[in-house]
Tab-separated table of N, CA and C in Angstrom:
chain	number	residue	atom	x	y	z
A	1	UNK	N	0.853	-1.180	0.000
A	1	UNK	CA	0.000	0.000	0.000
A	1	UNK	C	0.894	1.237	0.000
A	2	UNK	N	0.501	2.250	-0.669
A	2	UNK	CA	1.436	3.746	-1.108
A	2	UNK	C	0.960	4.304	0.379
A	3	UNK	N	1.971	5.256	0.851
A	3	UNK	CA	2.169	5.519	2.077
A	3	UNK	C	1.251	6.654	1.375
A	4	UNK	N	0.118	7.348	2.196
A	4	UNK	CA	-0.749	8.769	1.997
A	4	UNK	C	0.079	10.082	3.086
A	5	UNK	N	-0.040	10.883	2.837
A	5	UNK	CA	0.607	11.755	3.430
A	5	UNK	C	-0.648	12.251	4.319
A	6	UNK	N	-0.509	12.468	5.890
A	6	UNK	CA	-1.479	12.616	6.904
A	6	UNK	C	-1.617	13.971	6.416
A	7	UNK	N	-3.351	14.922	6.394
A	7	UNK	CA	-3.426	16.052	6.631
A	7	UNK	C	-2.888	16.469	7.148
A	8	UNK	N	-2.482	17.617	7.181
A	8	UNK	CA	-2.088	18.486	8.487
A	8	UNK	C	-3.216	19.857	9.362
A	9	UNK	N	-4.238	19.527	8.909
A	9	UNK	CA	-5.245	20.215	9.265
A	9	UNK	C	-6.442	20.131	8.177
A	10	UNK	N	-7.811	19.439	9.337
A	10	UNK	CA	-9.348	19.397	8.846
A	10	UNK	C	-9.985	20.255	10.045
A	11	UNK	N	-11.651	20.352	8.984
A	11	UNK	CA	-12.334	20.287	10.299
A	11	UNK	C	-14.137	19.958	9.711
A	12	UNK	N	-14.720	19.766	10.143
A	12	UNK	CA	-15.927	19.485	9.993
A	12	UNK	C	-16.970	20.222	11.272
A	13	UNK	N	-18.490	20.283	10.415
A	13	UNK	CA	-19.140	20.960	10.981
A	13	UNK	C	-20.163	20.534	10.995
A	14	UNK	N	-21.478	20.530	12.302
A	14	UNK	CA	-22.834	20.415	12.403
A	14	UNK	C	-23.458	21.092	13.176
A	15	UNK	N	-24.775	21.300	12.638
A	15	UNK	CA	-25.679	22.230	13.263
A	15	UNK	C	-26.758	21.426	14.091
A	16	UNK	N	-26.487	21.371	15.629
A	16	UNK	CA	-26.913	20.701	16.351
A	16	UNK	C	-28.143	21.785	17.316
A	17	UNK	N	-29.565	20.977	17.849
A	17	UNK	CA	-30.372	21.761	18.072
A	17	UNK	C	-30.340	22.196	19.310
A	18	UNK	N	-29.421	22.815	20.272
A	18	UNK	CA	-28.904	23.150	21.497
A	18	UNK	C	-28.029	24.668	21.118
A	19	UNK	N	-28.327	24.966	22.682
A	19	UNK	CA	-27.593	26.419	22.660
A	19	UNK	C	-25.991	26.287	22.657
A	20	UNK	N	-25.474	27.093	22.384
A	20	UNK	CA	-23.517	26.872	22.543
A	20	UNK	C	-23.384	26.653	23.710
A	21	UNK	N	-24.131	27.278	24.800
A	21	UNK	CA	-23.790	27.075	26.524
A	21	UNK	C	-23.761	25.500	26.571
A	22	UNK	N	-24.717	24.990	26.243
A	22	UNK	CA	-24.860	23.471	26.405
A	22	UNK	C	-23.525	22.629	26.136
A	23	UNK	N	-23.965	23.284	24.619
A	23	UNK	CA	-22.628	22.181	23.809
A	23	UNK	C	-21.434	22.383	24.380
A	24	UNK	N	-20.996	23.677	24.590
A	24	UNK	CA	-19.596	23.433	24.896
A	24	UNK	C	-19.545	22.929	26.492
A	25	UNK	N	-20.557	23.523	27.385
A	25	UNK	CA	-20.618	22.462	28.653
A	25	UNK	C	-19.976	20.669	28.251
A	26	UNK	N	-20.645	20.371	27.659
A	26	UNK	CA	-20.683	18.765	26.864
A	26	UNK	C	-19.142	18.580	26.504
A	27	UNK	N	-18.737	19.496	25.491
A	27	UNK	CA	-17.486	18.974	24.766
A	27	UNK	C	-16.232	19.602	25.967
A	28	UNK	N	-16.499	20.366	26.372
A	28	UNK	CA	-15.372	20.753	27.518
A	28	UNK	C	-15.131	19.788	28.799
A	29	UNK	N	-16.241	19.434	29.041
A	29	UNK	CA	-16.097	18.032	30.045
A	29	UNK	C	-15.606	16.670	29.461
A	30	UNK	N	-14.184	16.869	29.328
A	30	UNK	CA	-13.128	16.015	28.651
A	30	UNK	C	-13.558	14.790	29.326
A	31	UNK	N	-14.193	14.561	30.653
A	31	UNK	CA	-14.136	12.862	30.897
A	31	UNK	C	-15.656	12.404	30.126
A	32	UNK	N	-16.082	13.133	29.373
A	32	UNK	CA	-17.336	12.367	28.678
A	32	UNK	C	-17.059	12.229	27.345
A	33	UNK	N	-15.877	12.924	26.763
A	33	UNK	CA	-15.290	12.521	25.211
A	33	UNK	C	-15.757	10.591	24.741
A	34	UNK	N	-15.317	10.355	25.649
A	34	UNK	CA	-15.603	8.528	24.984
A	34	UNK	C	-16.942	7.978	24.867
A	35	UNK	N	-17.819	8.742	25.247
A	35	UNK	CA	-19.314	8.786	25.346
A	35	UNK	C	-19.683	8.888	23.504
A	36	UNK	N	-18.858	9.840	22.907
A	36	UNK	CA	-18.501	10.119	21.649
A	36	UNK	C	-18.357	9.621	20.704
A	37	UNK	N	-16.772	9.573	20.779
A	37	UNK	CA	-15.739	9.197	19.926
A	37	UNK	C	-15.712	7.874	19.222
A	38	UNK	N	-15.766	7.751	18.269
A	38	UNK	CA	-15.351	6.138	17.923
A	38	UNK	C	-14.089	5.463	18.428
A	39	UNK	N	-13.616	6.529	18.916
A	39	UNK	CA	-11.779	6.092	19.121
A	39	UNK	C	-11.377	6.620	20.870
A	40	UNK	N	-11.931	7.443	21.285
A	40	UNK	CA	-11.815	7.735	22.492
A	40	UNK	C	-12.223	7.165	23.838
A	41	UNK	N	-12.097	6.675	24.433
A	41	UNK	CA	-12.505	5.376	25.215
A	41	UNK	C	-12.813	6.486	26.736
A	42	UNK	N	-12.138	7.865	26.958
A	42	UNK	CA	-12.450	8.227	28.148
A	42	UNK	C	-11.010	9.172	28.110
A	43	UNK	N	-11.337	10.321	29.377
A	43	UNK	CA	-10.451	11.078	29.669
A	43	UNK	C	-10.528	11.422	31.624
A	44	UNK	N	-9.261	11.351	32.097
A	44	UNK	CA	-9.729	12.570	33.415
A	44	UNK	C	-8.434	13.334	33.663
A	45	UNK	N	-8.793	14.211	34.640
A	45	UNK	CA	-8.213	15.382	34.652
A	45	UNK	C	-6.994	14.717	35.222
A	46	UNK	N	-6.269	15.854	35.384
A	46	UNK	CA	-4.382	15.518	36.191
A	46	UNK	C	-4.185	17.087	36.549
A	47	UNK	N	-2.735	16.640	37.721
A	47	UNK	CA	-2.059	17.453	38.095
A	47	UNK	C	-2.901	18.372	39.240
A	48	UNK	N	-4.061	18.136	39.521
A	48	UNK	CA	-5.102	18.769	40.241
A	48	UNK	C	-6.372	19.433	39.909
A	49	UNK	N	-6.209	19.237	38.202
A	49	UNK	CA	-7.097	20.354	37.324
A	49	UNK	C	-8.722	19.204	37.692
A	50	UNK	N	-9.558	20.360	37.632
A	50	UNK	CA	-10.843	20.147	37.850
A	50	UNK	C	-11.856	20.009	36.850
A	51	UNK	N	-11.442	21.213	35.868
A	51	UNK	CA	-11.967	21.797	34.862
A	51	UNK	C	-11.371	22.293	33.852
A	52	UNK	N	-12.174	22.516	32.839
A	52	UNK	CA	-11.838	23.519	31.641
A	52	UNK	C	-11.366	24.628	31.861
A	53	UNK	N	-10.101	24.641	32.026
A	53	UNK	CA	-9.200	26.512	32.137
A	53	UNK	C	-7.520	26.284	30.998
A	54	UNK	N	-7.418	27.184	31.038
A	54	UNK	CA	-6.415	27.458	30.345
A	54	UNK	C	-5.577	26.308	30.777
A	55	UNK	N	-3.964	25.838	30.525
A	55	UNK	CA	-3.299	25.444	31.539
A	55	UNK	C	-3.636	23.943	32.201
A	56	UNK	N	-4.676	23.483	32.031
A	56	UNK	CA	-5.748	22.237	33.092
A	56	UNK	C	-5.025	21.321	32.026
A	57	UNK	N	-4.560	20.307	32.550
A	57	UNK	CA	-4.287	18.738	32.079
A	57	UNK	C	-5.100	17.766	32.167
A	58	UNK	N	-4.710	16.919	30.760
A	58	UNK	CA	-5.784	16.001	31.270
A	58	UNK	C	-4.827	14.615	30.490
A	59	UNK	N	-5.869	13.427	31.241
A	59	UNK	CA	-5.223	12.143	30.527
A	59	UNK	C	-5.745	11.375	29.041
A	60	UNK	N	-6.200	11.440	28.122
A	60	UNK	CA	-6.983	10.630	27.027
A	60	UNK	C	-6.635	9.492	26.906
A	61	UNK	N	-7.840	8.531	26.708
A	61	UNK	CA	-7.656	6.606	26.494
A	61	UNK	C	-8.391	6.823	25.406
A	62	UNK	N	-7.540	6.303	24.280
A	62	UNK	CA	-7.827	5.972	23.090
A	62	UNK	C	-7.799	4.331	22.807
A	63	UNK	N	-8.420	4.022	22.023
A	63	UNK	CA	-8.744	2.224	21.623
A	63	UNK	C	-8.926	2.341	19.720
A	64	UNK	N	-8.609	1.751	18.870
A	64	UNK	CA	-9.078	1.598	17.520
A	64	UNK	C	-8.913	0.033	17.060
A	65	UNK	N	-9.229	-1.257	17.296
A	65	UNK	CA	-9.239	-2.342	17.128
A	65	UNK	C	-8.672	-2.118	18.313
A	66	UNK	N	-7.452	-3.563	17.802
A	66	UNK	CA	-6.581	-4.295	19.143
A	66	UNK	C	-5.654	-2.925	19.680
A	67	UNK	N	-5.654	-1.867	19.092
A	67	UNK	CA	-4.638	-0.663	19.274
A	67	UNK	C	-5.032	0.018	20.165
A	68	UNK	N	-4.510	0.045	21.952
A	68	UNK	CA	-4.693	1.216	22.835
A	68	UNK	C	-3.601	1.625	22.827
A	69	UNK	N	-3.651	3.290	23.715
A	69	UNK	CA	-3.007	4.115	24.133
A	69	UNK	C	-3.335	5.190	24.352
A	70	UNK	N	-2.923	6.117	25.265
A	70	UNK	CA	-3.038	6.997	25.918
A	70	UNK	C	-2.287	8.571	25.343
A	71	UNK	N	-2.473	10.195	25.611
A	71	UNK	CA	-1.749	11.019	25.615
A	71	UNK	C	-2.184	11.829	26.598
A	72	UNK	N	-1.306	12.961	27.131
A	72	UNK	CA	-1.657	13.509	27.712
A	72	UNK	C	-2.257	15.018	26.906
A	73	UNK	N	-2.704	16.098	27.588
A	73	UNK	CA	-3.394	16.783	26.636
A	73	UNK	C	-3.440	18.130	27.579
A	74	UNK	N	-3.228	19.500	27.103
A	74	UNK	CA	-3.459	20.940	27.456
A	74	UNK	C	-4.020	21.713	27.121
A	75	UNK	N	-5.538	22.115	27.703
A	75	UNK	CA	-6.693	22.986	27.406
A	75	UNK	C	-5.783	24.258	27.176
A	76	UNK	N	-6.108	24.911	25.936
A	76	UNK	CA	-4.961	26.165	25.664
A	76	UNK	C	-6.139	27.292	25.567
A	77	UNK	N	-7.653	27.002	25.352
A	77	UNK	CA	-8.430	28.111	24.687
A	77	UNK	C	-9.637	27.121	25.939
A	78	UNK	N	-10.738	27.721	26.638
A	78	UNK	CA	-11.381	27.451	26.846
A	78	UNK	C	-12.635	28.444	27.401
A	79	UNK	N	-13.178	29.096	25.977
A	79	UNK	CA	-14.096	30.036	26.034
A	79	UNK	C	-15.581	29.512	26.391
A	80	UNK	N	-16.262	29.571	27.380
A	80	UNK	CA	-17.837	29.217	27.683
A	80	UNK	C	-18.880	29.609	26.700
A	81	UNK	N	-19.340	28.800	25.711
A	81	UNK	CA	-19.995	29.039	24.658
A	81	UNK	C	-19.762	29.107	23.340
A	82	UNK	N	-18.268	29.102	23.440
A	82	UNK	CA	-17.789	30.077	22.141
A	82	UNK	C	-16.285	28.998	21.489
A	83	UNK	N	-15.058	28.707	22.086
A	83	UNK	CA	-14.375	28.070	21.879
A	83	UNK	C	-13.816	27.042	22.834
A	84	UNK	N	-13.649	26.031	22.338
A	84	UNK	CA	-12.613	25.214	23.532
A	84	UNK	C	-11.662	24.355	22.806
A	85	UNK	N	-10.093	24.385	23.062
A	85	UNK	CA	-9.057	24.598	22.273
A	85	UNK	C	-8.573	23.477	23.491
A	86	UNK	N	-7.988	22.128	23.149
A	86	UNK	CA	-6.379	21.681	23.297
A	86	UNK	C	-5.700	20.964	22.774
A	87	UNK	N	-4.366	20.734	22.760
A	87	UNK	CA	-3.435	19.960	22.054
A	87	UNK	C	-2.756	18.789	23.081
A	88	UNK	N	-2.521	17.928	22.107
A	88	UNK	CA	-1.427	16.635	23.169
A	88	UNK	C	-0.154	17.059	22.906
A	89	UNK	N	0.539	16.671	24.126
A	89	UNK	CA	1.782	17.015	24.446
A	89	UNK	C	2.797	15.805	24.070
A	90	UNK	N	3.923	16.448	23.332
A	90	UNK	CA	4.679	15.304	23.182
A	90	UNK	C	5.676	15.027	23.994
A	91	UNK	N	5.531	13.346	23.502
A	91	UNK	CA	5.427	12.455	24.460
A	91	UNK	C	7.192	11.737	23.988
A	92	UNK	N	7.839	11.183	24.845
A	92	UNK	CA	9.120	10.924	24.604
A	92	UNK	C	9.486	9.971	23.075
A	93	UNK	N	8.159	9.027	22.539
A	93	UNK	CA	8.790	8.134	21.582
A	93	UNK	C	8.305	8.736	20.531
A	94	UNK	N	7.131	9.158	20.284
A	94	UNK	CA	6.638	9.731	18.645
A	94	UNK	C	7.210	11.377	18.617
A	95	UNK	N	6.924	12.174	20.306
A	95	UNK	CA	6.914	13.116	19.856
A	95	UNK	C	6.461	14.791	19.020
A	96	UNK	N	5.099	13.784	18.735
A	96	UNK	CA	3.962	14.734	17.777
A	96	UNK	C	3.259	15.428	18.681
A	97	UNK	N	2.450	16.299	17.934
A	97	UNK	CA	1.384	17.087	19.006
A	97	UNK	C	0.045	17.416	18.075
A	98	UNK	N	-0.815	17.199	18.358
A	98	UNK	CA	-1.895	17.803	17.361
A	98	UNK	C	-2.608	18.752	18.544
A	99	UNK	N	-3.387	19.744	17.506
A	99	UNK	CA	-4.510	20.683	18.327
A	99	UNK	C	-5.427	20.263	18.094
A	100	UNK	N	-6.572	20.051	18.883
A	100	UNK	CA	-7.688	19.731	18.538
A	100	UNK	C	-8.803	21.194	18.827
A	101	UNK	N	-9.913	21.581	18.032
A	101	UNK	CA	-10.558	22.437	18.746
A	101	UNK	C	-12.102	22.946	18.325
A	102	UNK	N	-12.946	22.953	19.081
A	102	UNK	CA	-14.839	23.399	19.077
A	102	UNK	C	-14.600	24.621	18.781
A	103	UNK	N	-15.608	24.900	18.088
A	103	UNK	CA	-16.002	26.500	18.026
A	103	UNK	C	-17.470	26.223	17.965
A	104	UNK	N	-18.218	26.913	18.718
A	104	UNK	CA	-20.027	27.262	18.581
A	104	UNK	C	-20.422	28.388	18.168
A	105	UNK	N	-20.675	28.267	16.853
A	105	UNK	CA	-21.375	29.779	16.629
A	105	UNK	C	-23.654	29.507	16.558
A	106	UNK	N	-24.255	30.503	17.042
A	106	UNK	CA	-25.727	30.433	17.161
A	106	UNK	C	-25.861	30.607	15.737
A	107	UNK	N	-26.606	29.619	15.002
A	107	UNK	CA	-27.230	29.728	13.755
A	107	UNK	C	-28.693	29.226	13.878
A	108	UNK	N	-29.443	29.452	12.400
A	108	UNK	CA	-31.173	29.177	13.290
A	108	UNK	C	-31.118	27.534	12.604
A	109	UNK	N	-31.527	27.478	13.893
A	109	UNK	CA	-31.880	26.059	13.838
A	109	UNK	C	-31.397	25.227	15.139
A	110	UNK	N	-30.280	26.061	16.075
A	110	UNK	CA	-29.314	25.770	16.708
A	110	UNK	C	-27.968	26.375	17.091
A	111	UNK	N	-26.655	25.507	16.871
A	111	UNK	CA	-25.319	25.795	17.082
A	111	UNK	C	-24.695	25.355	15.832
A	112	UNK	N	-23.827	25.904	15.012
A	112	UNK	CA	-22.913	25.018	14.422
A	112	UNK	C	-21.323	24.713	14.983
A	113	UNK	N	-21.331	23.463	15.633
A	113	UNK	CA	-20.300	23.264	16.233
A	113	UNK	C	-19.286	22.806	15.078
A	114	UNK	N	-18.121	23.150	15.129
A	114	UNK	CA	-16.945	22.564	14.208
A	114	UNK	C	-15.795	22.294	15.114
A	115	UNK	N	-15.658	21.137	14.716
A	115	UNK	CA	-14.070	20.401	14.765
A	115	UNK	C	-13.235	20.119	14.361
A	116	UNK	N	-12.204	20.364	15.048
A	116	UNK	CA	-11.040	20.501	14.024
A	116	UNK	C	-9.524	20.224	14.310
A	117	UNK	N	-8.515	19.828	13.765
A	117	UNK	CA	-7.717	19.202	14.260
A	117	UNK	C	-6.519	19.980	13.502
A	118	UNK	N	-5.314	20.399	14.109
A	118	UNK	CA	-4.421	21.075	13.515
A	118	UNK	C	-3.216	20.260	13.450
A	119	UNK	N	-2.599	19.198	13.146
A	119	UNK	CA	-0.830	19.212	13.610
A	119	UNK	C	-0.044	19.617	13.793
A	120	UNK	N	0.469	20.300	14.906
A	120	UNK	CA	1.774	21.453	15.079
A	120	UNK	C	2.875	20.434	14.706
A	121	UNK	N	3.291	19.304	15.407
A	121	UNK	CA	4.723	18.435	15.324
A	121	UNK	C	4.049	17.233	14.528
A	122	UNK	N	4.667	16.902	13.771
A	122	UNK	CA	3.364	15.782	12.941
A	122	UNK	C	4.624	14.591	13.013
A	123	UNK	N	4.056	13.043	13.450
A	123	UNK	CA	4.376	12.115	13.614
A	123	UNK	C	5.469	12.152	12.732
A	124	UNK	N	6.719	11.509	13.360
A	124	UNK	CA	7.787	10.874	12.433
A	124	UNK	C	7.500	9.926	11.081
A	125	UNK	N	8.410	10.045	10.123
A	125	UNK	CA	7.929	9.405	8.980
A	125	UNK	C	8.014	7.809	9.073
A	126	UNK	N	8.809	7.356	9.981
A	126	UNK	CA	9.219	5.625	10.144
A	126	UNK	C	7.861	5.308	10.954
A	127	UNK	N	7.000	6.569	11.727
A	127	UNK	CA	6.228	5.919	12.689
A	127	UNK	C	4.609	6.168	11.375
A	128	UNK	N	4.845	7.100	11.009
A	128	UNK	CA	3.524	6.845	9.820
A	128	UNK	C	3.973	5.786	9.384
A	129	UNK	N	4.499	5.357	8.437
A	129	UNK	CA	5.172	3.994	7.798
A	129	UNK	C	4.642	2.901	8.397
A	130	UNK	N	4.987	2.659	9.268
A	130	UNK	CA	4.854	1.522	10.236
A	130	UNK	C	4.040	1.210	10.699
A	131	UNK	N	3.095	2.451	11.335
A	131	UNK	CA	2.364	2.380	12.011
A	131	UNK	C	0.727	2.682	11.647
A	132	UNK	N	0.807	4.153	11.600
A	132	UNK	CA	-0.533	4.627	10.877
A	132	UNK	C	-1.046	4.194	9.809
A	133	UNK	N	0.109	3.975	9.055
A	133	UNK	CA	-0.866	3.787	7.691
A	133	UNK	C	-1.149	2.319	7.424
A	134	UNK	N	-0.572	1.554	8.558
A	134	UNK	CA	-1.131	0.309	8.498
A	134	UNK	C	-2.531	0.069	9.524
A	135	UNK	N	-1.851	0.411	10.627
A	135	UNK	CA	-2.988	0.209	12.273
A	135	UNK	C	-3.975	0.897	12.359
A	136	UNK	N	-3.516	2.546	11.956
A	136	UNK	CA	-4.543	3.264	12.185
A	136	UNK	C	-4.707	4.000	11.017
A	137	UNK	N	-4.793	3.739	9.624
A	137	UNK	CA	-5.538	4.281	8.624
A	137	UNK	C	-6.208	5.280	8.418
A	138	UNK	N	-7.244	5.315	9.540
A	138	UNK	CA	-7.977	6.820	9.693
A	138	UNK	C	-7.417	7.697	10.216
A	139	UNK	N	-6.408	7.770	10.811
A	139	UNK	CA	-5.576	8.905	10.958
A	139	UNK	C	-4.713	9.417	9.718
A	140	UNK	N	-5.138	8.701	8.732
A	140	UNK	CA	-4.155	9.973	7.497
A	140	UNK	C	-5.532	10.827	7.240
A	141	UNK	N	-6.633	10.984	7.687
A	141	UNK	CA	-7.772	11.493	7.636
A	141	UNK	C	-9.167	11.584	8.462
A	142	UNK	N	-8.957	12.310	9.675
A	142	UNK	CA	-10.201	12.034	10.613
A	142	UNK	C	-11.488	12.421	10.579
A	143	UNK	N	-11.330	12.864	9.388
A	143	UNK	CA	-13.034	13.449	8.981
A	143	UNK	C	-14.139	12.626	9.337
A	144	UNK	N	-13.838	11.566	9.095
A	144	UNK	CA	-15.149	10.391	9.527
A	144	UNK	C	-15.939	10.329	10.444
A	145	UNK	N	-14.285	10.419	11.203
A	145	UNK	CA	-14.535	10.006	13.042
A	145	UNK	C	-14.753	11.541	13.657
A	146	UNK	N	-14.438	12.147	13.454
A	146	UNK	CA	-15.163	13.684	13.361
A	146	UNK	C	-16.220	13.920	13.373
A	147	UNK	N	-16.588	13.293	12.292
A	147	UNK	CA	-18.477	13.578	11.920
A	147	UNK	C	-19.226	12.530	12.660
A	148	UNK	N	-19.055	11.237	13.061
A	148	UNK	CA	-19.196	10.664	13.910
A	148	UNK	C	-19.666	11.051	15.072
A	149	UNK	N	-18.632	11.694	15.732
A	149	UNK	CA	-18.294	12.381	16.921
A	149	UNK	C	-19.877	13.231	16.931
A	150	UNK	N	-19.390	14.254	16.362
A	150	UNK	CA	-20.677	15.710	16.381
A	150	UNK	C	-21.856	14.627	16.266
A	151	UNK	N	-21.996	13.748	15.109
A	151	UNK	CA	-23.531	12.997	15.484
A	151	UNK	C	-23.855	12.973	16.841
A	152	UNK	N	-22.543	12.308	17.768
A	152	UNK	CA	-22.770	11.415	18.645
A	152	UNK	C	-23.512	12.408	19.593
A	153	UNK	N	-22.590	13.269	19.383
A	153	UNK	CA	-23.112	14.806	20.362
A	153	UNK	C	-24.777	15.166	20.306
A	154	UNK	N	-25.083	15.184	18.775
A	154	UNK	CA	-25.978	16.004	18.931
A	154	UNK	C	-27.317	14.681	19.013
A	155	UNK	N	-26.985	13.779	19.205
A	155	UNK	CA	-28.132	12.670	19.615
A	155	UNK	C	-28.364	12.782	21.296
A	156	UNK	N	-27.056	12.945	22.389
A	156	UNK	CA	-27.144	13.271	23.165
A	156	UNK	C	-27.619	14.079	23.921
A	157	UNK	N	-27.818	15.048	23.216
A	157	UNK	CA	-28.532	16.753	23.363
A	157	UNK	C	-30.072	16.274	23.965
């Protein structure tokens, strides 16, 4: 299989029938992400953090088949209603970092929440090779699991 070159930034969008207060209540409470995600299995806080603030750490459990693992992660933007912004921190063997981040804007009908994923340090090329583009495939493209996601959200609502 031809190695695909990972985005380096998507994002996708839905207009879910809830106010932004709600939604981002929902998506900022990082230990209900796996409630979600096709790939996110759960998150909780670290270092003492409680909540969504600038600065607040947290742990993520990821699962995709037989493939777990974990990152750690730093709320960088966490606006009530409006944005909530963080990235994983790299970690001693890959090294990478992606941003992940909500925005709610009020449109009629609802919110349109978008997600979106940036790569600041993007995985080594021996570890795409090896790894992604065999194990985890949907990471040369998370749009799926993205749109997924926001479904999952807005069924929850």
């Amino acid at each position: 299989m031809p190695l695909m070159e990972a985005r380096t930034t998507h994002e996708v969008s839905r207009v879910i029938a809830a106010d932004p207060a709600t939604l981002y209540r929902m998506v900022s409470d990082v230990t209900r992400h796996g409630e979600w995600s096709p790939e996110c299995r759960g998150a909780r806080w670290t270092g003492g953090a409680t909540g969504p603030v600038p600065g607040a750490r947290f742990r993520g459990r990821n699962r995709w088949n037989r493939v777990a693992w974990s990152r750690t992660c730093v709320v960088e933007v966490a606006e009530p209603g409006e944005r909530f912004v963080f990235s994983t921190v790299p970690e001693r063997l890959t090294r990478d970092s992606t941003r992940w981040a909500y925005t709610f804007e009020t449109v009629p009908g609802g919110t349109r929440v978008t997600e979106s994923y940036e790569i600041l340090i993007p995985v080594p090329a021996w570890v795409q090779t090896a790894v992604i583009s065999r194990v985890l495939p949907h990471h040369m493209d998370m749009r799926p699991h993205m749109e997924a996601t926001l479904a999952a959200i807005a069924a929850a609502v």
